[in-house]
GROMACS .gro file of C-alpha atoms in nm:
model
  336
    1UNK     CA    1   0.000   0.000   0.000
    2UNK     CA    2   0.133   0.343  -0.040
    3UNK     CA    3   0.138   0.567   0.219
    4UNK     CA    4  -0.168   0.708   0.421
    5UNK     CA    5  -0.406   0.965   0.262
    6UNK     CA    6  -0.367   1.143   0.565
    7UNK     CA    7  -0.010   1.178   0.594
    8UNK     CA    8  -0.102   1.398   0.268
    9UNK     CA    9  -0.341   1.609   0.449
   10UNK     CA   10  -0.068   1.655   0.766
   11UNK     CA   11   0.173   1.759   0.513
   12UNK     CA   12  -0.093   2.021   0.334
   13UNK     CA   13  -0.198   2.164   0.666
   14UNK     CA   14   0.149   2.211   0.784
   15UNK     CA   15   0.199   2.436   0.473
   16UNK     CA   16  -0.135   2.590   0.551
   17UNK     CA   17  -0.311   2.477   0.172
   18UNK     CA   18  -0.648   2.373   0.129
   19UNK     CA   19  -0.520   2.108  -0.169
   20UNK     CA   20  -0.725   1.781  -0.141
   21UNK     CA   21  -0.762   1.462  -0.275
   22UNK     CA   22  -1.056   1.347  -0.473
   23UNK     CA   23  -1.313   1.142  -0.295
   24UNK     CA   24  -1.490   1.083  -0.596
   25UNK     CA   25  -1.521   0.846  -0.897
   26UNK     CA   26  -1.591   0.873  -1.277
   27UNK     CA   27  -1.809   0.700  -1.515
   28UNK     CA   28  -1.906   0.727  -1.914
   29UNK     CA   29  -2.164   1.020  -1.901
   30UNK     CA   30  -1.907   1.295  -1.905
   31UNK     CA   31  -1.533   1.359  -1.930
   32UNK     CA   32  -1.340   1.350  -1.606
   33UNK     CA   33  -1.349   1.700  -1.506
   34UNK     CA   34  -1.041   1.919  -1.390
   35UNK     CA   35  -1.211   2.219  -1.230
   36UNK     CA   36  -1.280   2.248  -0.880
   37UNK     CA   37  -1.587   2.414  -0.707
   38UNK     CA   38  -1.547   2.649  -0.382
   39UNK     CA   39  -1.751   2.633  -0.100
   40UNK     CA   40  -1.788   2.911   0.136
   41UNK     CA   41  -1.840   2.909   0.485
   42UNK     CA   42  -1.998   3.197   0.680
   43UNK     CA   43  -2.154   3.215   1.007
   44UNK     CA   44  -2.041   3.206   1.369
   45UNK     CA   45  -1.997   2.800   1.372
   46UNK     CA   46  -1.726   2.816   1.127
   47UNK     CA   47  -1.560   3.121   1.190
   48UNK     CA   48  -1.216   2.923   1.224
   49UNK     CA   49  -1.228   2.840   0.900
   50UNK     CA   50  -1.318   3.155   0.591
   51UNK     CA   51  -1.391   2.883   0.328
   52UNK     CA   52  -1.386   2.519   0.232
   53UNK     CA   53  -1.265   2.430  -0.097
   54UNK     CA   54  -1.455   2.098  -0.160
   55UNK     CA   55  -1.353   1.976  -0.519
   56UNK     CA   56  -1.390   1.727  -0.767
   57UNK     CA   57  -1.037   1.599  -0.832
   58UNK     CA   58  -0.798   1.346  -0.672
   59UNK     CA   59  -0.547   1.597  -0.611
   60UNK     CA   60  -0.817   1.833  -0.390
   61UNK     CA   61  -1.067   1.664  -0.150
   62UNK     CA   62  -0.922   1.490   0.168
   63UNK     CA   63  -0.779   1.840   0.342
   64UNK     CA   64  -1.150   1.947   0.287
   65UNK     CA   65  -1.257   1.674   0.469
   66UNK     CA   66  -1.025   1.753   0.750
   67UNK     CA   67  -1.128   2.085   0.777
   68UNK     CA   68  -1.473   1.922   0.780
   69UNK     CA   69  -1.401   1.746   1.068
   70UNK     CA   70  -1.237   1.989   1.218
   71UNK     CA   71  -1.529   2.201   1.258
   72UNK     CA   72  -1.776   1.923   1.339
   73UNK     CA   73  -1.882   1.950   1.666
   74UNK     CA   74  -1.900   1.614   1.830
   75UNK     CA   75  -2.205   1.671   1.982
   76UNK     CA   76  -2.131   1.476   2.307
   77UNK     CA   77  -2.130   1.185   2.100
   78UNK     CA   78  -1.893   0.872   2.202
   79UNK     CA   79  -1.676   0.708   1.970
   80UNK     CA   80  -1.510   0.306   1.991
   81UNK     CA   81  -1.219   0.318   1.763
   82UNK     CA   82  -1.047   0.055   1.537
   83UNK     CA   83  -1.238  -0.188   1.591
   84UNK     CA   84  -1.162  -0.491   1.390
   85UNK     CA   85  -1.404  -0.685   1.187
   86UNK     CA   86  -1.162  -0.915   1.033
   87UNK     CA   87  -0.774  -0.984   1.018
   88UNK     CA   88  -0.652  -0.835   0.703
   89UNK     CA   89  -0.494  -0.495   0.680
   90UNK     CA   90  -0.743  -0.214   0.684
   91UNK     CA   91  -1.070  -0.423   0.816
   92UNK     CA   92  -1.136  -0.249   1.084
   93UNK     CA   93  -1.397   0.020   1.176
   94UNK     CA   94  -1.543   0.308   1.403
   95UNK     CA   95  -1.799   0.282   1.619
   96UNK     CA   96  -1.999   0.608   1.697
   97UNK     CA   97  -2.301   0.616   1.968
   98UNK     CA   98  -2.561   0.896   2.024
   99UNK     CA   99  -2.515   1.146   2.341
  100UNK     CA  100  -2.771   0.952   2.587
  101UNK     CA  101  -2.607   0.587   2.478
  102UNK     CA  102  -2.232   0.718   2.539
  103UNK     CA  103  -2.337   0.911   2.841
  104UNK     CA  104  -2.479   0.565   2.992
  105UNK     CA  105  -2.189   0.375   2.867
  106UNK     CA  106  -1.937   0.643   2.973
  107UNK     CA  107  -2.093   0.640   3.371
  108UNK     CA  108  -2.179   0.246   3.336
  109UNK     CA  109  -2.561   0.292   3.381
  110UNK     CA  110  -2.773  -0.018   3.325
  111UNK     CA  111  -2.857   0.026   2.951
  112UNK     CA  112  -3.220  -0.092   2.856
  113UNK     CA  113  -3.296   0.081   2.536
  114UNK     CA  114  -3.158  -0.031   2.195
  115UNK     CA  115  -3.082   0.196   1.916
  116UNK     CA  116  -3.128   0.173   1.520
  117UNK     CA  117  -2.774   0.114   1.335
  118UNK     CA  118  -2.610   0.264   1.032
  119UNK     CA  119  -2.316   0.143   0.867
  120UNK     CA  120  -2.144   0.387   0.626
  121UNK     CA  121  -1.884   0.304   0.336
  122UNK     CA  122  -1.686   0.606   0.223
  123UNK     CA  123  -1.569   0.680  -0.118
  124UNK     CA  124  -1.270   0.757  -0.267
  125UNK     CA  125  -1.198   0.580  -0.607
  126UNK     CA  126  -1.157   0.274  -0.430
  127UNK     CA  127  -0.823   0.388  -0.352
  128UNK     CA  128  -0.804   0.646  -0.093
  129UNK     CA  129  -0.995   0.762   0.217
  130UNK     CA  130  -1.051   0.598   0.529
  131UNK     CA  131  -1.281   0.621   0.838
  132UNK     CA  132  -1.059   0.895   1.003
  133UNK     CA  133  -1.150   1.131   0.746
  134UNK     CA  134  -1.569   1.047   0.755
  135UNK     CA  135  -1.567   1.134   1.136
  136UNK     CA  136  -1.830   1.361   1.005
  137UNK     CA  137  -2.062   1.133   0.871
  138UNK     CA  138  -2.018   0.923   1.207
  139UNK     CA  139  -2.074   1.200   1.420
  140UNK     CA  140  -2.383   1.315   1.265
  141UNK     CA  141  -2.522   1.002   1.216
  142UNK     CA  142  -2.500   0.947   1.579
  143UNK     CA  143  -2.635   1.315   1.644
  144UNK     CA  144  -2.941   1.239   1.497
  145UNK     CA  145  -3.006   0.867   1.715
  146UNK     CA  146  -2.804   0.573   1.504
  147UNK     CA  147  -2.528   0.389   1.638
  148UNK     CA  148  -2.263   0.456   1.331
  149UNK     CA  149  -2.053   0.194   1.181
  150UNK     CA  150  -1.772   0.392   0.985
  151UNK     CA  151  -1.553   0.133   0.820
  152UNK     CA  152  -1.237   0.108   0.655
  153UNK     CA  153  -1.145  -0.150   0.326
  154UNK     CA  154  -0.883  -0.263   0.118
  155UNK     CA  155  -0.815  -0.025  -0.177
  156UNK     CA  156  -0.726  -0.087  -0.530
  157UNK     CA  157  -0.482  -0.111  -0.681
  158UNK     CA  158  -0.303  -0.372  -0.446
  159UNK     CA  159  -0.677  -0.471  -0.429
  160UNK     CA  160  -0.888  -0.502  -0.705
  161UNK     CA  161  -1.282  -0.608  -0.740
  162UNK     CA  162  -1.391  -0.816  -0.571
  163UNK     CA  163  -1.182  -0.760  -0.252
  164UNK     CA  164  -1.332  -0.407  -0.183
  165UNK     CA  165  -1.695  -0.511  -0.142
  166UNK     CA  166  -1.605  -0.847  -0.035
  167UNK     CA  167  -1.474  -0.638   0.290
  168UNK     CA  168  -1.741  -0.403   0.266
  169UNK     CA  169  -1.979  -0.695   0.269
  170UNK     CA  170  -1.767  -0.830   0.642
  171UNK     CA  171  -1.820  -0.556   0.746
  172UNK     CA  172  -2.187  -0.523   0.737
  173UNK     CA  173  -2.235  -0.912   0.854
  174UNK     CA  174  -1.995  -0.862   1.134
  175UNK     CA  175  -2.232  -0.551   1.223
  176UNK     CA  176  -2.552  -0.741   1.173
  177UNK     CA  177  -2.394  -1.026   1.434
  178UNK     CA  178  -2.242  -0.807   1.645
  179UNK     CA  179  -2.472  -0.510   1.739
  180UNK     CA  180  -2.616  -0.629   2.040
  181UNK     CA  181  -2.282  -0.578   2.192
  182UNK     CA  182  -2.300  -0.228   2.097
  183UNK     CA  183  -2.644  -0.210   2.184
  184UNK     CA  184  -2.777  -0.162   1.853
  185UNK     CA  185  -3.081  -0.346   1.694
  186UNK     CA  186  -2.958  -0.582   1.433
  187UNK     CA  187  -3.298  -0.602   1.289
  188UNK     CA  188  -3.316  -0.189   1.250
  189UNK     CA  189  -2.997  -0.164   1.035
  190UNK     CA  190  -2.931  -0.008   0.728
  191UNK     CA  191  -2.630   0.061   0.493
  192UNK     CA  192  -2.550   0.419   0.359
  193UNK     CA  193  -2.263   0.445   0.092
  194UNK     CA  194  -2.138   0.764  -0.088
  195UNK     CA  195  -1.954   0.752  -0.430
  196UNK     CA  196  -1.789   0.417  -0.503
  197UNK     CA  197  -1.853   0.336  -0.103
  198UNK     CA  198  -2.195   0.363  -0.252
  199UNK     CA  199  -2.134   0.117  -0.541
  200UNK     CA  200  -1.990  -0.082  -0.280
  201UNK     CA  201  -2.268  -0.122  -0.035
  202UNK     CA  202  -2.520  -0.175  -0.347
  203UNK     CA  203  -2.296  -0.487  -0.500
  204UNK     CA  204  -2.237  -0.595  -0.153
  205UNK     CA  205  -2.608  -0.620  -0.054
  206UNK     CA  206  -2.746  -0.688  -0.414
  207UNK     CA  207  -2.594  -0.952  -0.522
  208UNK     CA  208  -2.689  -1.245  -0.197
  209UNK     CA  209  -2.355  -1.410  -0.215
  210UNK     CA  210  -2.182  -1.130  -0.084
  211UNK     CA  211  -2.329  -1.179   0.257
  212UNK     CA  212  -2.430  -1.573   0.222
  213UNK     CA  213  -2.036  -1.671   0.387
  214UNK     CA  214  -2.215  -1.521   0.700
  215UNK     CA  215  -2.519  -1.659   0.724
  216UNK     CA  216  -2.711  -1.360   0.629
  217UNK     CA  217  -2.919  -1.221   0.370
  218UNK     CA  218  -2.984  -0.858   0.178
  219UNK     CA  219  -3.334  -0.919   0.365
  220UNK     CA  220  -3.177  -0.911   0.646
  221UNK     CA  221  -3.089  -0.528   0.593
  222UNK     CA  222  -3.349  -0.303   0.653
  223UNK     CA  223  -3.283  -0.019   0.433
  224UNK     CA  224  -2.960   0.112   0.181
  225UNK     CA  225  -2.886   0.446   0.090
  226UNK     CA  226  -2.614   0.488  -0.209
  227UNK     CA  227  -2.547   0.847  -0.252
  228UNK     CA  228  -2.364   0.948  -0.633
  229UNK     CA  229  -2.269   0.599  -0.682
  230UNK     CA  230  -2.142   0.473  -0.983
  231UNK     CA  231  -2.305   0.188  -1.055
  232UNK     CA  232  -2.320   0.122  -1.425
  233UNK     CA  233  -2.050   0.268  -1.603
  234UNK     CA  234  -1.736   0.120  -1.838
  235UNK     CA  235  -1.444   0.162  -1.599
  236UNK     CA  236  -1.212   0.085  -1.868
  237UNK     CA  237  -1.212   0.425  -1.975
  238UNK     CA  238  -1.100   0.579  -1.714
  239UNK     CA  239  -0.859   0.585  -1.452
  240UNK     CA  240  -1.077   0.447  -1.211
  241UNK     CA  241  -0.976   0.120  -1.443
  242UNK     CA  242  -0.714   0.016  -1.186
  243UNK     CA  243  -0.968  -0.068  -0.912
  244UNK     CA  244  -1.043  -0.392  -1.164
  245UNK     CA  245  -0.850  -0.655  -1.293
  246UNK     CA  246  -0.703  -0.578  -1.654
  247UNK     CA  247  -0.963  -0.813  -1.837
  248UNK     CA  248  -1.231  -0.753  -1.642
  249UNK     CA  249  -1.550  -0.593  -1.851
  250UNK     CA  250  -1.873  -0.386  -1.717
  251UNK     CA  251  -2.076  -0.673  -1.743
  252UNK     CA  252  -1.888  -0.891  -1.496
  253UNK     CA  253  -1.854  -0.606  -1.204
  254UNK     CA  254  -2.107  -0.358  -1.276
  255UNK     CA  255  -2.386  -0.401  -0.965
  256UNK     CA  256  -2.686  -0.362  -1.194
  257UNK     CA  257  -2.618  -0.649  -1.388
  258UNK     CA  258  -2.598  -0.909  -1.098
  259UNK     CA  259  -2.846  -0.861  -0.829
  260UNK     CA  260  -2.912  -1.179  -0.661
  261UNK     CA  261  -3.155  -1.335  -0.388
  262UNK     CA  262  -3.417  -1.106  -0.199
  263UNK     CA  263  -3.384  -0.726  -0.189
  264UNK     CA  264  -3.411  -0.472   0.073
  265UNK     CA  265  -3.583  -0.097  -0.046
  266UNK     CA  266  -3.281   0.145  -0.167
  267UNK     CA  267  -3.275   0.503  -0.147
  268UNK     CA  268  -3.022   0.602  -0.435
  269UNK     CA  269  -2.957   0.954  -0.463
  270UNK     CA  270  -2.806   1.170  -0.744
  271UNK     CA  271  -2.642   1.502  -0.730
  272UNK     CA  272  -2.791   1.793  -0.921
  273UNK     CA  273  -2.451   1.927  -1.048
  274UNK     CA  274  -2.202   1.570  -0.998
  275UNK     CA  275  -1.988   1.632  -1.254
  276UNK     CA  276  -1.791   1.294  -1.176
  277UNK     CA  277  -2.070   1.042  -1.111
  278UNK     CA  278  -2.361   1.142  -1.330
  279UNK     CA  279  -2.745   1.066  -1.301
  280UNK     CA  280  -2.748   0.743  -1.566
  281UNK     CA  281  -2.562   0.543  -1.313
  282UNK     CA  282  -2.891   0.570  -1.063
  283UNK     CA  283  -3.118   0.549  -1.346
  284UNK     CA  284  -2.988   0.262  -1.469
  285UNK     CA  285  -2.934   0.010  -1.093
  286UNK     CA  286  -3.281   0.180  -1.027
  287UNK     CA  287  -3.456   0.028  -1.321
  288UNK     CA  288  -3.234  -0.311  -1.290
  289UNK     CA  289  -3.384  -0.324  -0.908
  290UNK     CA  290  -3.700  -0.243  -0.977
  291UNK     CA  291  -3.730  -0.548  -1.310
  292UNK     CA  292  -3.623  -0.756  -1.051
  293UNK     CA  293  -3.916  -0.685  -0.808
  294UNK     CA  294  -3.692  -0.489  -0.576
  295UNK     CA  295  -3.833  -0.110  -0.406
  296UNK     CA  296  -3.636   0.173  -0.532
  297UNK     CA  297  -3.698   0.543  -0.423
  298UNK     CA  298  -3.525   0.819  -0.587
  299UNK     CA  299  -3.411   1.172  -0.485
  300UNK     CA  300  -3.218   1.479  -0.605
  301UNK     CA  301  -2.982   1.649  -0.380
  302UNK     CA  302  -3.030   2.050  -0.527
  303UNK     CA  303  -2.716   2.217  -0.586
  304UNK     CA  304  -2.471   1.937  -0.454
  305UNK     CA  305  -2.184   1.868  -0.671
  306UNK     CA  306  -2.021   1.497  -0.574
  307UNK     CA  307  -1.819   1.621  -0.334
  308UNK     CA  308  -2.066   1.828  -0.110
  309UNK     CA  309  -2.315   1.559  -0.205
  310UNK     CA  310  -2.136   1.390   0.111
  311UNK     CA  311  -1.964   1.716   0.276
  312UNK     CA  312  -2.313   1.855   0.372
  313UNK     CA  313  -2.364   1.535   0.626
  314UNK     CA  314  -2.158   1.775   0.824
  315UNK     CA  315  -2.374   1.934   1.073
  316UNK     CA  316  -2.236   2.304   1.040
  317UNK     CA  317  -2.255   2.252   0.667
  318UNK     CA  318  -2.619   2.190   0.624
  319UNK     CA  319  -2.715   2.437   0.475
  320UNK     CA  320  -2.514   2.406   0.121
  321UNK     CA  321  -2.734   2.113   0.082
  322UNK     CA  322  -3.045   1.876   0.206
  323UNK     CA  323  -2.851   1.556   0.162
  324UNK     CA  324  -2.852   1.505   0.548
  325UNK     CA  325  -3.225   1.579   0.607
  326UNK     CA  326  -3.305   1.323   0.286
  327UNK     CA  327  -3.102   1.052   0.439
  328UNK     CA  328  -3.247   1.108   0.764
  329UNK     CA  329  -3.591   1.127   0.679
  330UNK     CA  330  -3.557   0.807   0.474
  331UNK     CA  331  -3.380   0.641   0.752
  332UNK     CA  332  -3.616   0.733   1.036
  333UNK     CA  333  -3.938   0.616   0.832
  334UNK     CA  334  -3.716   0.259   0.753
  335UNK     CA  335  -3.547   0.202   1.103
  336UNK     CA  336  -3.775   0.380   1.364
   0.00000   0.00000   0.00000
């Protein structure tokens, strides 16, 4: 593997840049683009920071999303850290628990009540990010009453497709088998992915013999949300090409074309101007699931490109965007 993502980001802040790396990926409806957007911050919650440059290239994202987390209040919520889910390199996760659960758990107070679960797969390509940087999405998450599963995987292009949602798919059964411990309600669990974490949580759960090794089914998951995946697109034209094998085609990876066993409902979510991911890639898993009996819902996130599509879930960034208060509202009619 190379080095971390982050040691990037430690580097950039040090030299006091807002250069980022992309946590995006690309597909045949446009030509990758090279312009980035900026986002500005105002108000007295932010007023550490002037503005957030949140763009759409590899070379521009991740310091964003430390800034991000930077000015994420935690919200009294408590975190369990590196918490492993398997034995390989990089299968490990976060754990994040809403105020009243990590105030019991914190004081050791007999615990009766049992929370809905979320666990969230981060984008990046399939070859950078990791759960430090989606604190965020954790923290808010939790903020709002789920017990937050942020994970980490293996990344192309050491590790290529399958291994990526092969983890992602561990990850989610180990989850499922595991939340009582964490006093979470296996049967109240969804998945939420963004970008090709969202590509990953839809092949993981769509496809049945992702999860069959652990004795559970995409039934068995109440609810996923994939937000700007790209999930029916020709890889090979891009760089995003290294994630798969060299002779792999569209037809063999591509999550639309290999759904398999019983389906949960999916909330898949486009954004109005993604640039990097665009609209056909919903359009087209949305009609697969629905011609195979599955329930689909669609939405629009207004004025999101692909990276704020995600950077909004940020509580003192919502208003650039209502991709928090969508997820939400879909989650709390599914899990509650």
């Amino acid at each position: 593997m190379k080095g971390s993502p982050l040691d990037k980001v430690h580097q950039e802040q040090a030299h006091q840049t807002t250069d980022t790396s992309d946590i995006t990926t690309q597909n045949t409806a446009g030509k990758p683009s090279r312009k980035s957007r900026a986002l500005k911050l105002a108000g007295a919650s932010v007023v550490a920071v002037s503005a957030i440059t949140l763009a759409t290239q590899q070379a521009q994202a991740l310091s964003a999303l430390s800034i991000v987390n930077g000015i994420t209040s935690n919200g009294g919520v408590g975190v369990s850290k590196n918490i492993l889910y398997g034995n390989e390199p990089l299968q490990d996760l976060d754990m994040y628990y809403p105020k009243p659960l990590a105030q019991a758990m914190k004081t050791q107070k007999s615990i009766s009540d049992s929370y809905p679960m979320v666990v969230f797969v981060h984008g990046g390509s399939w070859e950078s990010g990791n759960k430090e940087e989606y604190a965020f999405v954790g923290q808010s998450l939790a903020q709002a009453g789920y017990i937050t599963a942020v994970i980490n995987y293996r990344k192309a292009p050491e590790h290529v497709y399958p291994d990526y949602v092969k983890d992602t798919a561990k990850a989610i059964a180990w989850s499922y088998n595991n939340a009582a411990s964490f006093h979470a309600d296996p049967q109240r669990l969804a998945v939420v992915g963004h970008s090709s974490g969202a590509f990953n949580a839809v092949a993981a759960i769509s496809n049945e013999d992702f999860l069959a090794p652990y004795g559970i089914s995409p039934k068995d998951i109440r609810a996923v949300v994939g937000i700007a995946g790209p999930y029916s697109y020709d890889f090979r034209k891009f760089s995003s090409a290294t994630a798969f094998a060299a002779d792999a085609t569209p037809d063999q990876v591509m999550p639309d074309r290999h759904i398999k066993g019983p389906q949960p409902p999916y909330l898949l979510l486009t954004a109005e101007n993604d640039k990097i991911v665009y609209e056909q890639n919903t359009i087209k898993m949305t009609q697969a699931l629905k011609n195979y009996g599955a329930v689909v819902e669609n939405g629009e996130i207004e004025g999101a490109s692909h990276a704020t599509s995600i950077g909004a879930m940020a509580p003192p960034l919502r208003w650039v965007n209502d991709v928090r208060a969508q997820v939400l509202q879909y989650l709390n009619k599914k899990l509650n």
